Amino acid sequence: MSSSASHTILACAGGIAGAIEAILVQPLELIKVRFQLNHGHNGSIISCAKEIITEKSSGTAAAAGAGTTSIKVSRLFRGLLPELCGMFPTRSVMYSSNELAKRVLLGNTNGKTETSNEETTSVIALAGAFSGVAEAAVVTPFQVVKVRLQAKEHLGKYTNSFDCVQKVLREEGLMAFSNGLSATIGRNSVFNCVYFTVMYKIKQVSPTPQDSKVKATLHSLVTGFIGGVMATVCNAPFDVVKSRIQAQCPHSGNMEYTSTIQALMKIGRTEGVSALYKGFTPKALRMGIGGAVAVTAFEAVCEIAHSFE
């Protein structure tokens, strides 16, 4: 259905799917970032969640070290606003640019499926990789803000998303919002390439059921989950590097990472290759669930929009 949708429908469907995904998986996203930024041993997902809901986030309280420690489940959603704000434009770009790239590669720019050439694995993979570049260019500023809010070392520094934007802009300049861009391009291009390719191959072997809406939805959920987990296996190192680079503050005087390649090599050399997969479990769950929900929501919105045409 999505292959014949208009550019506007593709963008809106992608944005809606991204917003739903962001809300559902934000706790896993926060835990993933915490694991990635930790140079030592990580505990379990449960222990990290317990630590987050009991930690102090207020700069005044943290500095004073006073008061009774409160338990707030809402702390698991720290960084949701920039993630949510970024999800609509980035997922819009991801899905629409992926579809548009396929049309260009197939010589079918008008979106009419009856005149298009047959899709191949290479076309799906290339279109996915291209969509990752476009997506990364849009998402990077939002990711910088999100990582700063979620990093344990920055607790108390920023009171909210708007305060974070103001302080980063004032202290580090506009270009700080592009920190980790190359790592984000690597992360998103690899993920989208694998994600869309895996789903394409699964649907070749097991086409989406046409006799039941429930079966079709379950099929999308399963293929999306498998695609998300497999893509995570391939892009995890880039995601760790992205988080490490974006968490750095120039004023701290400790700029460990200067580029994507340098960061990959340094982490592998000083912490071991396994460190490039820190946060893999919450990330796999986050991307698997997110991928399942996103593709299902995307296809549902496209179908609903198509019914009104």
PDB file of C-alpha atoms in Angstrom:
ATOM      1  CA  MET A   1       0.000   0.000   0.000  1.00  0.00           C
ATOM      2  CA  SER A   2       2.761   2.473   0.899  1.00  0.00           C
ATOM      3  CA  SER A   3       4.424   2.183  -2.508  1.00  0.00           C
ATOM      4  CA  SER A   4       1.470   3.947  -4.162  1.00  0.00           C
ATOM      5  CA  ALA A   5       0.918   6.575  -1.456  1.00  0.00           C
ATOM      6  CA  SER A   6       1.534  10.262  -2.070  1.00  0.00           C
ATOM      7  CA  HIS A   7       4.551  12.090  -0.658  1.00  0.00           C
ATOM      8  CA  THR A   8       2.358  13.857   1.932  1.00  0.00           C
ATOM      9  CA  ILE A   9       0.744  10.629   3.133  1.00  0.00           C
ATOM     10  CA  LEU A  10       4.140   8.935   3.408  1.00  0.00           C
ATOM     11  CA  ALA A  11       5.519  11.799   5.483  1.00  0.00           C
ATOM     12  CA  CYS A  12       2.475  11.987   7.795  1.00  0.00           C
ATOM     13  CA  ALA A  13       2.294   8.217   8.229  1.00  0.00           C
ATOM     14  CA  GLY A  14       5.980   8.064   9.095  1.00  0.00           C
ATOM     15  CA  GLY A  15       5.640  10.889  11.608  1.00  0.00           C
ATOM     16  CA  ILE A  16       2.636   9.355  13.358  1.00  0.00           C
ATOM     17  CA  ALA A  17       4.347   5.960  13.493  1.00  0.00           C
ATOM     18  CA  GLY A  18       7.460   7.567  14.974  1.00  0.00           C
ATOM     19  CA  ALA A  19       5.531   9.406  17.682  1.00  0.00           C
ATOM     20  CA  ILE A  20       3.764   6.212  18.781  1.00  0.00           C
ATOM     21  CA  GLU A  21       7.085   4.365  18.798  1.00  0.00           C
ATOM     22  CA  ALA A  22       8.852   7.054  20.874  1.00  0.00           C
ATOM     23  CA  ILE A  23       6.288   7.039  23.670  1.00  0.00           C
ATOM     24  CA  LEU A  24       6.154   3.253  23.991  1.00  0.00           C
ATOM     25  CA  VAL A  25       9.891   2.578  24.097  1.00  0.00           C
ATOM     26  CA  GLN A  26      11.310   5.664  25.847  1.00  0.00           C
ATOM     27  CA  PRO A  27      12.240   3.845  29.115  1.00  0.00           C
ATOM     28  CA  LEU A  28      14.301   1.340  27.134  1.00  0.00           C
ATOM     29  CA  GLU A  29      15.893   4.192  25.180  1.00  0.00           C
ATOM     30  CA  LEU A  30      16.987   5.898  28.405  1.00  0.00           C
ATOM     31  CA  ILE A  31      18.407   2.687  29.879  1.00  0.00           C
ATOM     32  CA  LYS A  32      20.224   1.979  26.613  1.00  0.00           C
ATOM     33  CA  VAL A  33      21.931   5.379  26.685  1.00  0.00           C
ATOM     34  CA  ARG A  34      22.944   4.929  30.336  1.00  0.00           C
ATOM     35  CA  PHE A  35      24.527   1.564  29.519  1.00  0.00           C
ATOM     36  CA  GLN A  36      26.337   2.973  26.485  1.00  0.00           C
ATOM     37  CA  LEU A  37      27.852   5.868  28.441  1.00  0.00           C
ATOM     38  CA  ASN A  38      29.024   3.687  31.321  1.00  0.00           C
ATOM     39  CA  HIS A  39      32.694   2.731  30.990  1.00  0.00           C
ATOM     40  CA  GLY A  40      32.379   0.067  33.669  1.00  0.00           C
ATOM     41  CA  HIS A  41      30.183  -2.969  34.184  1.00  0.00           C
ATOM     42  CA  ASN A  42      26.460  -2.578  33.585  1.00  0.00           C
ATOM     43  CA  GLY A  43      23.873  -4.234  35.764  1.00  0.00           C
ATOM     44  CA  SER A  44      20.499  -5.479  34.631  1.00  0.00           C
ATOM     45  CA  ILE A  45      17.758  -3.492  32.926  1.00  0.00           C
ATOM     46  CA  ILE A  46      15.657  -3.768  36.085  1.00  0.00           C
ATOM     47  CA  SER A  47      18.416  -2.505  38.381  1.00  0.00           C
ATOM     48  CA  CYS A  48      19.096   0.441  36.079  1.00  0.00           C
ATOM     49  CA  ALA A  49      15.385   1.298  35.968  1.00  0.00           C
ATOM     50  CA  LYS A  50      15.220   1.213  39.769  1.00  0.00           C
ATOM     51  CA  GLU A  51      18.231   3.527  39.992  1.00  0.00           C
ATOM     52  CA  ILE A  52      16.694   5.999  37.537  1.00  0.00           C
ATOM     53  CA  ILE A  53      13.318   6.279  39.270  1.00  0.00           C
ATOM     54  CA  THR A  54      14.991   7.044  42.617  1.00  0.00           C
ATOM     55  CA  GLU A  55      17.739   9.435  41.492  1.00  0.00           C
ATOM     56  CA  LYS A  56      17.573  13.187  41.921  1.00  0.00           C
ATOM     57  CA  SER A  57      17.274  15.217  38.745  1.00  0.00           C
ATOM     58  CA  SER A  58      16.948  18.723  40.170  1.00  0.00           C
ATOM     59  CA  GLY A  59      20.123  20.764  40.077  1.00  0.00           C
ATOM     60  CA  THR A  60      19.356  22.440  43.416  1.00  0.00           C
ATOM     61  CA  ALA A  61      18.511  19.196  45.178  1.00  0.00           C
ATOM     62  CA  ALA A  62      21.434  17.377  43.647  1.00  0.00           C
ATOM     63  CA  ALA A  63      23.830  20.118  44.692  1.00  0.00           C
ATOM     64  CA  ALA A  64      22.473  20.287  48.205  1.00  0.00           C
ATOM     65  CA  GLY A  65      22.262  16.543  48.593  1.00  0.00           C
ATOM     66  CA  ALA A  66      19.340  17.059  50.931  1.00  0.00           C
ATOM     67  CA  GLY A  67      15.778  15.867  51.106  1.00  0.00           C
ATOM     68  CA  THR A  68      14.074  12.537  50.938  1.00  0.00           C
ATOM     69  CA  THR A  69      14.693  10.465  47.835  1.00  0.00           C
ATOM     70  CA  SER A  70      11.438  10.250  45.940  1.00  0.00           C
ATOM     71  CA  ILE A  71      10.348   7.547  43.533  1.00  0.00           C
ATOM     72  CA  LYS A  72       9.069   8.830  40.199  1.00  0.00           C
ATOM     73  CA  VAL A  73       8.325   6.490  37.318  1.00  0.00           C
ATOM     74  CA  SER A  74       8.148   9.572  35.103  1.00  0.00           C
ATOM     75  CA  ARG A  75      11.958   9.772  35.299  1.00  0.00           C
ATOM     76  CA  LEU A  76      12.075   6.790  32.959  1.00  0.00           C
ATOM     77  CA  PHE A  77      10.730   9.157  30.320  1.00  0.00           C
ATOM     78  CA  ARG A  78      13.536  11.700  30.705  1.00  0.00           C
ATOM     79  CA  GLY A  79      14.457  13.061  27.295  1.00  0.00           C
ATOM     80  CA  LEU A  80      11.074  12.174  25.808  1.00  0.00           C
ATOM     81  CA  LEU A  81      10.297  15.683  24.540  1.00  0.00           C
ATOM     82  CA  PRO A  82      13.303  15.999  22.176  1.00  0.00           C
ATOM     83  CA  GLU A  83      12.837  12.357  21.184  1.00  0.00           C
ATOM     84  CA  LEU A  84       9.159  12.979  20.459  1.00  0.00           C
ATOM     85  CA  CYS A  85       9.789  16.282  18.690  1.00  0.00           C
ATOM     86  CA  GLY A  86      12.455  14.615  16.594  1.00  0.00           C
ATOM     87  CA  MET A  87      10.471  11.470  15.847  1.00  0.00           C
ATOM     88  CA  PHE A  88       7.836  13.090  13.644  1.00  0.00           C
ATOM     89  CA  PRO A  89      10.240  14.793  11.205  1.00  0.00           C
ATOM     90  CA  THR A  90      12.842  12.030  11.282  1.00  0.00           C
ATOM     91  CA  ARG A  91      10.437   9.133  10.772  1.00  0.00           C
ATOM     92  CA  SER A  92       8.650  11.164   8.107  1.00  0.00           C
ATOM     93  CA  VAL A  93      11.985  11.584   6.343  1.00  0.00           C
ATOM     94  CA  MET A  94      12.949   7.941   6.941  1.00  0.00           C
ATOM     95  CA  TYR A  95       9.846   6.355   5.422  1.00  0.00           C
ATOM     96  CA  SER A  96       9.212   8.933   2.706  1.00  0.00           C
ATOM     97  CA  SER A  97      12.843   9.102   1.542  1.00  0.00           C
ATOM     98  CA  ASN A  98      13.021   5.304   1.548  1.00  0.00           C
ATOM     99  CA  GLU A  99       9.962   5.063  -0.684  1.00  0.00           C
ATOM    100  CA  LEU A 100      11.154   7.919  -2.903  1.00  0.00           C
ATOM    101  CA  ALA A 101      14.619   6.382  -3.243  1.00  0.00           C
ATOM    102  CA  LYS A 102      13.044   3.102  -4.353  1.00  0.00           C
ATOM    103  CA  ARG A 103      10.963   4.923  -6.935  1.00  0.00           C
ATOM    104  CA  VAL A 104      14.023   6.740  -8.302  1.00  0.00           C
ATOM    105  CA  LEU A 105      16.060   3.538  -8.442  1.00  0.00           C
ATOM    106  CA  LEU A 106      13.183   1.815 -10.227  1.00  0.00           C
ATOM    107  CA  GLY A 107      12.619   4.730 -12.593  1.00  0.00           C
ATOM    108  CA  ASN A 108       9.142   5.212 -11.154  1.00  0.00           C
ATOM    109  CA  THR A 109       8.953   8.771  -9.853  1.00  0.00           C
ATOM    110  CA  ASN A 110       5.185   9.141 -10.262  1.00  0.00           C
ATOM    111  CA  GLY A 111       4.417   6.396  -7.708  1.00  0.00           C
ATOM    112  CA  LYS A 112       2.258   4.329 -10.062  1.00  0.00           C
ATOM    113  CA  THR A 113       2.995   0.732  -9.208  1.00  0.00           C
ATOM    114  CA  GLU A 114       1.639  -0.649 -12.449  1.00  0.00           C
ATOM    115  CA  THR A 115       4.431   0.995 -14.463  1.00  0.00           C
ATOM    116  CA  SER A 116       7.256   0.294 -12.047  1.00  0.00           C
ATOM    117  CA  ASN A 117      10.022  -2.243 -12.408  1.00  0.00           C
ATOM    118  CA  GLU A 118      10.243  -5.099  -9.941  1.00  0.00           C
ATOM    119  CA  GLU A 119      11.922  -4.363  -6.615  1.00  0.00           C
ATOM    120  CA  THR A 120      15.113  -6.274  -5.850  1.00  0.00           C
ATOM    121  CA  THR A 121      17.116  -6.834  -2.680  1.00  0.00           C
ATOM    122  CA  SER A 122      19.811  -4.406  -3.846  1.00  0.00           C
ATOM    123  CA  VAL A 123      17.242  -1.680  -4.515  1.00  0.00           C
ATOM    124  CA  ILE A 124      15.699  -2.163  -1.062  1.00  0.00           C
ATOM    125  CA  ALA A 125      19.128  -2.084   0.611  1.00  0.00           C
ATOM    126  CA  LEU A 126      20.326   1.025  -1.257  1.00  0.00           C
ATOM    127  CA  ALA A 127      17.071   2.865  -0.628  1.00  0.00           C
ATOM    128  CA  GLY A 128      17.302   2.019   3.067  1.00  0.00           C
ATOM    129  CA  ALA A 129      20.886   3.264   3.292  1.00  0.00           C
ATOM    130  CA  PHE A 130      19.950   6.515   1.533  1.00  0.00           C
ATOM    131  CA  SER A 131      17.011   7.103   3.882  1.00  0.00           C
ATOM    132  CA  GLY A 132      19.404   6.743   6.807  1.00  0.00           C
ATOM    133  CA  VAL A 133      21.531   9.661   5.592  1.00  0.00           C
ATOM    134  CA  ALA A 134      18.514  11.931   5.209  1.00  0.00           C
ATOM    135  CA  GLU A 135      17.124  10.809   8.558  1.00  0.00           C
ATOM    136  CA  ALA A 136      20.427  11.409  10.366  1.00  0.00           C
ATOM    137  CA  ALA A 137      20.663  14.983   9.082  1.00  0.00           C
ATOM    138  CA  VAL A 138      17.280  15.742  10.670  1.00  0.00           C
ATOM    139  CA  VAL A 139      17.567  13.748  13.899  1.00  0.00           C
ATOM    140  CA  THR A 140      21.074  14.706  15.110  1.00  0.00           C
ATOM    141  CA  PRO A 141      20.183  18.007  16.862  1.00  0.00           C
ATOM    142  CA  PHE A 142      17.334  16.302  18.723  1.00  0.00           C
ATOM    143  CA  GLN A 143      19.650  13.456  19.707  1.00  0.00           C
ATOM    144  CA  VAL A 144      22.234  15.844  21.163  1.00  0.00           C
ATOM    145  CA  VAL A 145      19.588  17.331  23.468  1.00  0.00           C
ATOM    146  CA  LYS A 146      18.173  13.914  24.365  1.00  0.00           C
ATOM    147  CA  VAL A 147      21.565  12.415  25.271  1.00  0.00           C
ATOM    148  CA  ARG A 148      22.532  15.446  27.377  1.00  0.00           C
ATOM    149  CA  LEU A 149      19.290  15.133  29.348  1.00  0.00           C
ATOM    150  CA  GLN A 150      19.684  11.376  29.834  1.00  0.00           C
ATOM    151  CA  ALA A 151      23.408  11.225  30.680  1.00  0.00           C
ATOM    152  CA  LYS A 152      23.987  10.570  34.364  1.00  0.00           C
ATOM    153  CA  GLU A 153      26.967  12.943  34.467  1.00  0.00           C
ATOM    154  CA  HIS A 154      24.738  15.835  33.390  1.00  0.00           C
ATOM    155  CA  LEU A 155      22.016  15.366  36.025  1.00  0.00           C
ATOM    156  CA  GLY A 156      21.158  18.784  37.442  1.00  0.00           C
ATOM    157  CA  LYS A 157      22.888  20.693  34.644  1.00  0.00           C
ATOM    158  CA  TYR A 158      19.744  21.054  32.540  1.00  0.00           C
ATOM    159  CA  THR A 159      16.306  21.621  34.051  1.00  0.00           C
ATOM    160  CA  ASN A 160      14.391  20.705  30.888  1.00  0.00           C
ATOM    161  CA  SER A 161      14.717  20.409  27.104  1.00  0.00           C
ATOM    162  CA  PHE A 162      14.435  24.154  26.469  1.00  0.00           C
ATOM    163  CA  ASP A 163      17.035  24.936  29.133  1.00  0.00           C
ATOM    164  CA  CYS A 164      19.336  22.364  27.543  1.00  0.00           C
ATOM    165  CA  VAL A 165      18.964  23.930  24.090  1.00  0.00           C
ATOM    166  CA  GLN A 166      19.681  27.405  25.477  1.00  0.00           C
ATOM    167  CA  LYS A 167      22.750  26.330  27.450  1.00  0.00           C
ATOM    168  CA  VAL A 168      24.252  24.258  24.641  1.00  0.00           C
ATOM    169  CA  LEU A 169      23.704  27.126  22.209  1.00  0.00           C
ATOM    170  CA  ARG A 170      25.169  29.717  24.586  1.00  0.00           C
ATOM    171  CA  GLU A 171      28.114  27.660  25.863  1.00  0.00           C
ATOM    172  CA  GLU A 172      29.047  25.586  22.820  1.00  0.00           C
ATOM    173  CA  GLY A 173      27.577  27.317  19.801  1.00  0.00           C
ATOM    174  CA  LEU A 174      25.166  26.290  17.063  1.00  0.00           C
ATOM    175  CA  MET A 175      27.497  23.645  15.612  1.00  0.00           C
ATOM    176  CA  ALA A 176      27.280  21.655  18.850  1.00  0.00           C
ATOM    177  CA  PHE A 177      23.900  20.416  17.646  1.00  0.00           C
ATOM    178  CA  SER A 178      25.674  18.564  14.842  1.00  0.00           C
ATOM    179  CA  ASN A 179      27.904  16.614  17.238  1.00  0.00           C
ATOM    180  CA  GLY A 180      27.923  12.924  16.332  1.00  0.00           C
ATOM    181  CA  LEU A 181      26.484  13.508  12.855  1.00  0.00           C
ATOM    182  CA  SER A 182      28.826  11.064  11.093  1.00  0.00           C
ATOM    183  CA  ALA A 183      28.188   8.375  13.721  1.00  0.00           C
ATOM    184  CA  THR A 184      24.445   8.987  13.381  1.00  0.00           C
ATOM    185  CA  ILE A 185      24.692   8.615   9.603  1.00  0.00           C
ATOM    186  CA  GLY A 186      26.513   5.317  10.077  1.00  0.00           C
ATOM    187  CA  ARG A 187      23.992   4.153  12.672  1.00  0.00           C
ATOM    188  CA  ASN A 188      20.879   5.084  10.701  1.00  0.00           C
ATOM    189  CA  SER A 189      22.118   4.033   7.261  1.00  0.00           C
ATOM    190  CA  VAL A 190      23.192   0.604   8.478  1.00  0.00           C
ATOM    191  CA  PHE A 191      19.991   0.153  10.470  1.00  0.00           C
ATOM    192  CA  ASN A 192      17.646   1.169   7.648  1.00  0.00           C
ATOM    193  CA  CYS A 193      19.566  -0.857   5.077  1.00  0.00           C
ATOM    194  CA  VAL A 194      19.306  -4.033   7.164  1.00  0.00           C
ATOM    195  CA  TYR A 195      15.828  -3.293   8.566  1.00  0.00           C
ATOM    196  CA  PHE A 196      14.078  -2.782   5.232  1.00  0.00           C
ATOM    197  CA  THR A 197      16.036  -5.577   3.546  1.00  0.00           C
ATOM    198  CA  VAL A 198      15.177  -8.126   6.250  1.00  0.00           C
ATOM    199  CA  MET A 199      11.495  -7.226   6.122  1.00  0.00           C
ATOM    200  CA  TYR A 200      11.541  -7.459   2.330  1.00  0.00           C
ATOM    201  CA  LYS A 201      13.120 -10.928   2.414  1.00  0.00           C
ATOM    202  CA  ILE A 202      10.721 -12.148   5.110  1.00  0.00           C
ATOM    203  CA  LYS A 203       7.731 -10.964   3.105  1.00  0.00           C
ATOM    204  CA  GLN A 204       9.107 -12.763   0.054  1.00  0.00           C
ATOM    205  CA  VAL A 205       9.139 -16.024   1.991  1.00  0.00           C
ATOM    206  CA  SER A 206       6.009 -15.276   3.997  1.00  0.00           C
ATOM    207  CA  PRO A 207       3.752 -12.706   2.247  1.00  0.00           C
ATOM    208  CA  THR A 208       1.409 -10.567   4.325  1.00  0.00           C
ATOM    209  CA  PRO A 209      -1.911 -12.446   4.833  1.00  0.00           C
ATOM    210  CA  GLN A 210      -4.758 -10.864   2.888  1.00  0.00           C
ATOM    211  CA  ASP A 211      -7.637 -12.802   4.410  1.00  0.00           C
ATOM    212  CA  SER A 212      -7.548 -11.278   7.877  1.00  0.00           C
ATOM    213  CA  LYS A 213      -6.725  -7.847   9.327  1.00  0.00           C
ATOM    214  CA  VAL A 214      -5.572  -9.478  12.561  1.00  0.00           C
ATOM    215  CA  LYS A 215      -3.209 -11.828  10.730  1.00  0.00           C
ATOM    216  CA  ALA A 216      -1.877  -8.953   8.621  1.00  0.00           C
ATOM    217  CA  THR A 217      -1.214  -6.850  11.732  1.00  0.00           C
ATOM    218  CA  LEU A 218       0.515  -9.720  13.541  1.00  0.00           C
ATOM    219  CA  HIS A 219       2.612 -10.352  10.429  1.00  0.00           C
ATOM    220  CA  SER A 220       3.739  -6.708  10.368  1.00  0.00           C
ATOM    221  CA  LEU A 221       4.547  -6.796  14.092  1.00  0.00           C
ATOM    222  CA  VAL A 222       6.642  -9.953  13.772  1.00  0.00           C
ATOM    223  CA  THR A 223       8.534  -8.853  10.648  1.00  0.00           C
ATOM    224  CA  GLY A 224       9.141  -5.423  12.161  1.00  0.00           C
ATOM    225  CA  PHE A 225      10.476  -6.934  15.387  1.00  0.00           C
ATOM    226  CA  ILE A 226      12.823  -9.335  13.575  1.00  0.00           C
ATOM    227  CA  GLY A 227      14.006  -6.556  11.276  1.00  0.00           C
ATOM    228  CA  GLY A 228      14.635  -4.225  14.209  1.00  0.00           C
ATOM    229  CA  VAL A 229      16.648  -6.770  16.202  1.00  0.00           C
ATOM    230  CA  MET A 230      18.771  -7.873  13.239  1.00  0.00           C
ATOM    231  CA  ALA A 231      19.499  -4.278  12.262  1.00  0.00           C
ATOM    232  CA  THR A 232      20.539  -3.565  15.858  1.00  0.00           C
ATOM    233  CA  VAL A 233      23.143  -6.329  15.703  1.00  0.00           C
ATOM    234  CA  CYS A 234      24.731  -4.534  12.764  1.00  0.00           C
ATOM    235  CA  ASN A 235      24.568  -0.886  13.853  1.00  0.00           C
ATOM    236  CA  ALA A 236      25.155  -1.102  17.630  1.00  0.00           C
ATOM    237  CA  PRO A 237      28.814   0.098  17.554  1.00  0.00           C
ATOM    238  CA  PHE A 238      27.838   3.301  15.730  1.00  0.00           C
ATOM    239  CA  ASP A 239      25.112   3.941  18.304  1.00  0.00           C
ATOM    240  CA  VAL A 240      27.537   3.585  21.223  1.00  0.00           C
ATOM    241  CA  VAL A 241      29.936   6.018  19.554  1.00  0.00           C
ATOM    242  CA  LYS A 242      27.111   8.463  18.828  1.00  0.00           C
ATOM    243  CA  SER A 243      26.062   8.518  22.476  1.00  0.00           C
ATOM    244  CA  ARG A 244      29.643   8.933  23.731  1.00  0.00           C
ATOM    245  CA  ILE A 245      30.365  11.844  21.351  1.00  0.00           C
ATOM    246  CA  GLN A 246      27.085  13.652  22.010  1.00  0.00           C
ATOM    247  CA  ALA A 247      27.442  13.387  25.800  1.00  0.00           C
ATOM    248  CA  GLN A 248      30.764  15.257  25.737  1.00  0.00           C
ATOM    249  CA  CYS A 249      30.879  18.891  26.855  1.00  0.00           C
ATOM    250  CA  PRO A 250      33.869  20.965  25.671  1.00  0.00           C
ATOM    251  CA  HIS A 251      33.913  22.887  28.961  1.00  0.00           C
ATOM    252  CA  SER A 252      34.487  19.684  30.921  1.00  0.00           C
ATOM    253  CA  GLY A 253      38.012  19.579  29.521  1.00  0.00           C
ATOM    254  CA  ASN A 254      37.760  15.866  28.746  1.00  0.00           C
ATOM    255  CA  MET A 255      37.070  15.418  25.036  1.00  0.00           C
ATOM    256  CA  GLU A 256      37.889  11.735  24.675  1.00  0.00           C
ATOM    257  CA  TYR A 257      36.381  11.260  21.242  1.00  0.00           C
ATOM    258  CA  THR A 258      37.160  13.412  18.215  1.00  0.00           C
ATOM    259  CA  SER A 259      35.660  11.390  15.365  1.00  0.00           C
ATOM    260  CA  THR A 260      33.649   8.262  14.670  1.00  0.00           C
ATOM    261  CA  ILE A 261      36.640   6.168  13.572  1.00  0.00           C
ATOM    262  CA  GLN A 262      38.813   7.384  16.454  1.00  0.00           C
ATOM    263  CA  ALA A 263      36.042   6.604  18.931  1.00  0.00           C
ATOM    264  CA  LEU A 264      35.452   3.108  17.526  1.00  0.00           C
ATOM    265  CA  MET A 265      39.169   2.335  17.774  1.00  0.00           C
ATOM    266  CA  LYS A 266      39.632   3.844  21.236  1.00  0.00           C
ATOM    267  CA  ILE A 267      36.635   2.090  22.790  1.00  0.00           C
ATOM    268  CA  GLY A 268      37.664  -1.218  21.240  1.00  0.00           C
ATOM    269  CA  ARG A 269      41.267  -0.797  22.398  1.00  0.00           C
ATOM    270  CA  THR A 270      40.666   0.464  25.948  1.00  0.00           C
ATOM    271  CA  GLU A 271      37.424  -1.286  26.893  1.00  0.00           C
ATOM    272  CA  GLY A 272      37.370  -4.262  24.559  1.00  0.00           C
ATOM    273  CA  VAL A 273      35.348  -4.926  21.420  1.00  0.00           C
ATOM    274  CA  SER A 274      32.394  -6.018  23.544  1.00  0.00           C
ATOM    275  CA  ALA A 275      32.097  -2.420  24.805  1.00  0.00           C
ATOM    276  CA  LEU A 276      30.933  -1.434  21.322  1.00  0.00           C
ATOM    277  CA  TYR A 277      27.824  -3.466  22.086  1.00  0.00           C
ATOM    278  CA  LYS A 278      27.087  -1.902  25.479  1.00  0.00           C
ATOM    279  CA  GLY A 279      23.377  -1.449  25.957  1.00  0.00           C
ATOM    280  CA  PHE A 280      22.653  -4.087  23.324  1.00  0.00           C
ATOM    281  CA  THR A 281      19.848  -5.836  25.237  1.00  0.00           C
ATOM    282  CA  PRO A 282      17.728  -2.720  25.924  1.00  0.00           C
ATOM    283  CA  LYS A 283      18.590  -1.428  22.445  1.00  0.00           C
ATOM    284  CA  ALA A 284      17.518  -4.685  20.777  1.00  0.00           C
ATOM    285  CA  LEU A 285      14.278  -4.693  22.751  1.00  0.00           C
ATOM    286  CA  ARG A 286      13.751  -1.003  22.031  1.00  0.00           C
ATOM    287  CA  MET A 287      14.420  -1.299  18.293  1.00  0.00           C
ATOM    288  CA  GLY A 288      12.593  -4.602  17.973  1.00  0.00           C
ATOM    289  CA  ILE A 289       9.469  -3.321  19.684  1.00  0.00           C
ATOM    290  CA  GLY A 290       9.863   0.073  18.036  1.00  0.00           C
ATOM    291  CA  GLY A 291      10.332  -1.474  14.613  1.00  0.00           C
ATOM    292  CA  ALA A 292       7.295  -3.686  15.058  1.00  0.00           C
ATOM    293  CA  VAL A 293       5.069  -0.847  16.238  1.00  0.00           C
ATOM    294  CA  ALA A 294       6.379   1.679  13.719  1.00  0.00           C
ATOM    295  CA  VAL A 295       5.929  -0.428  10.590  1.00  0.00           C
ATOM    296  CA  THR A 296       2.476  -1.570  11.730  1.00  0.00           C
ATOM    297  CA  ALA A 297       1.367   1.998  12.479  1.00  0.00           C
ATOM    298  CA  PHE A 298       2.912   3.266   9.233  1.00  0.00           C
ATOM    299  CA  GLU A 299       1.075   0.725   7.097  1.00  0.00           C
ATOM    300  CA  ALA A 300      -2.172   1.300   9.015  1.00  0.00           C
ATOM    301  CA  VAL A 301      -2.053   5.077   8.484  1.00  0.00           C
ATOM    302  CA  CYS A 302      -1.248   4.618   4.790  1.00  0.00           C
ATOM    303  CA  GLU A 303      -4.194   2.249   4.422  1.00  0.00           C
ATOM    304  CA  ILE A 304      -6.593   4.589   6.237  1.00  0.00           C
ATOM    305  CA  ALA A 305      -5.440   7.552   4.132  1.00  0.00           C
ATOM    306  CA  HIS A 306      -5.772   5.500   0.954  1.00  0.00           C
ATOM    307  CA  SER A 307      -9.389   4.626   1.827  1.00  0.00           C
ATOM    308  CA  PHE A 308     -10.290   8.340   1.703  1.00  0.00           C
ATOM    309  CA  GLU A 309      -8.758   8.884  -1.736  1.00  0.00           C
TER     310      GLU A 309
END
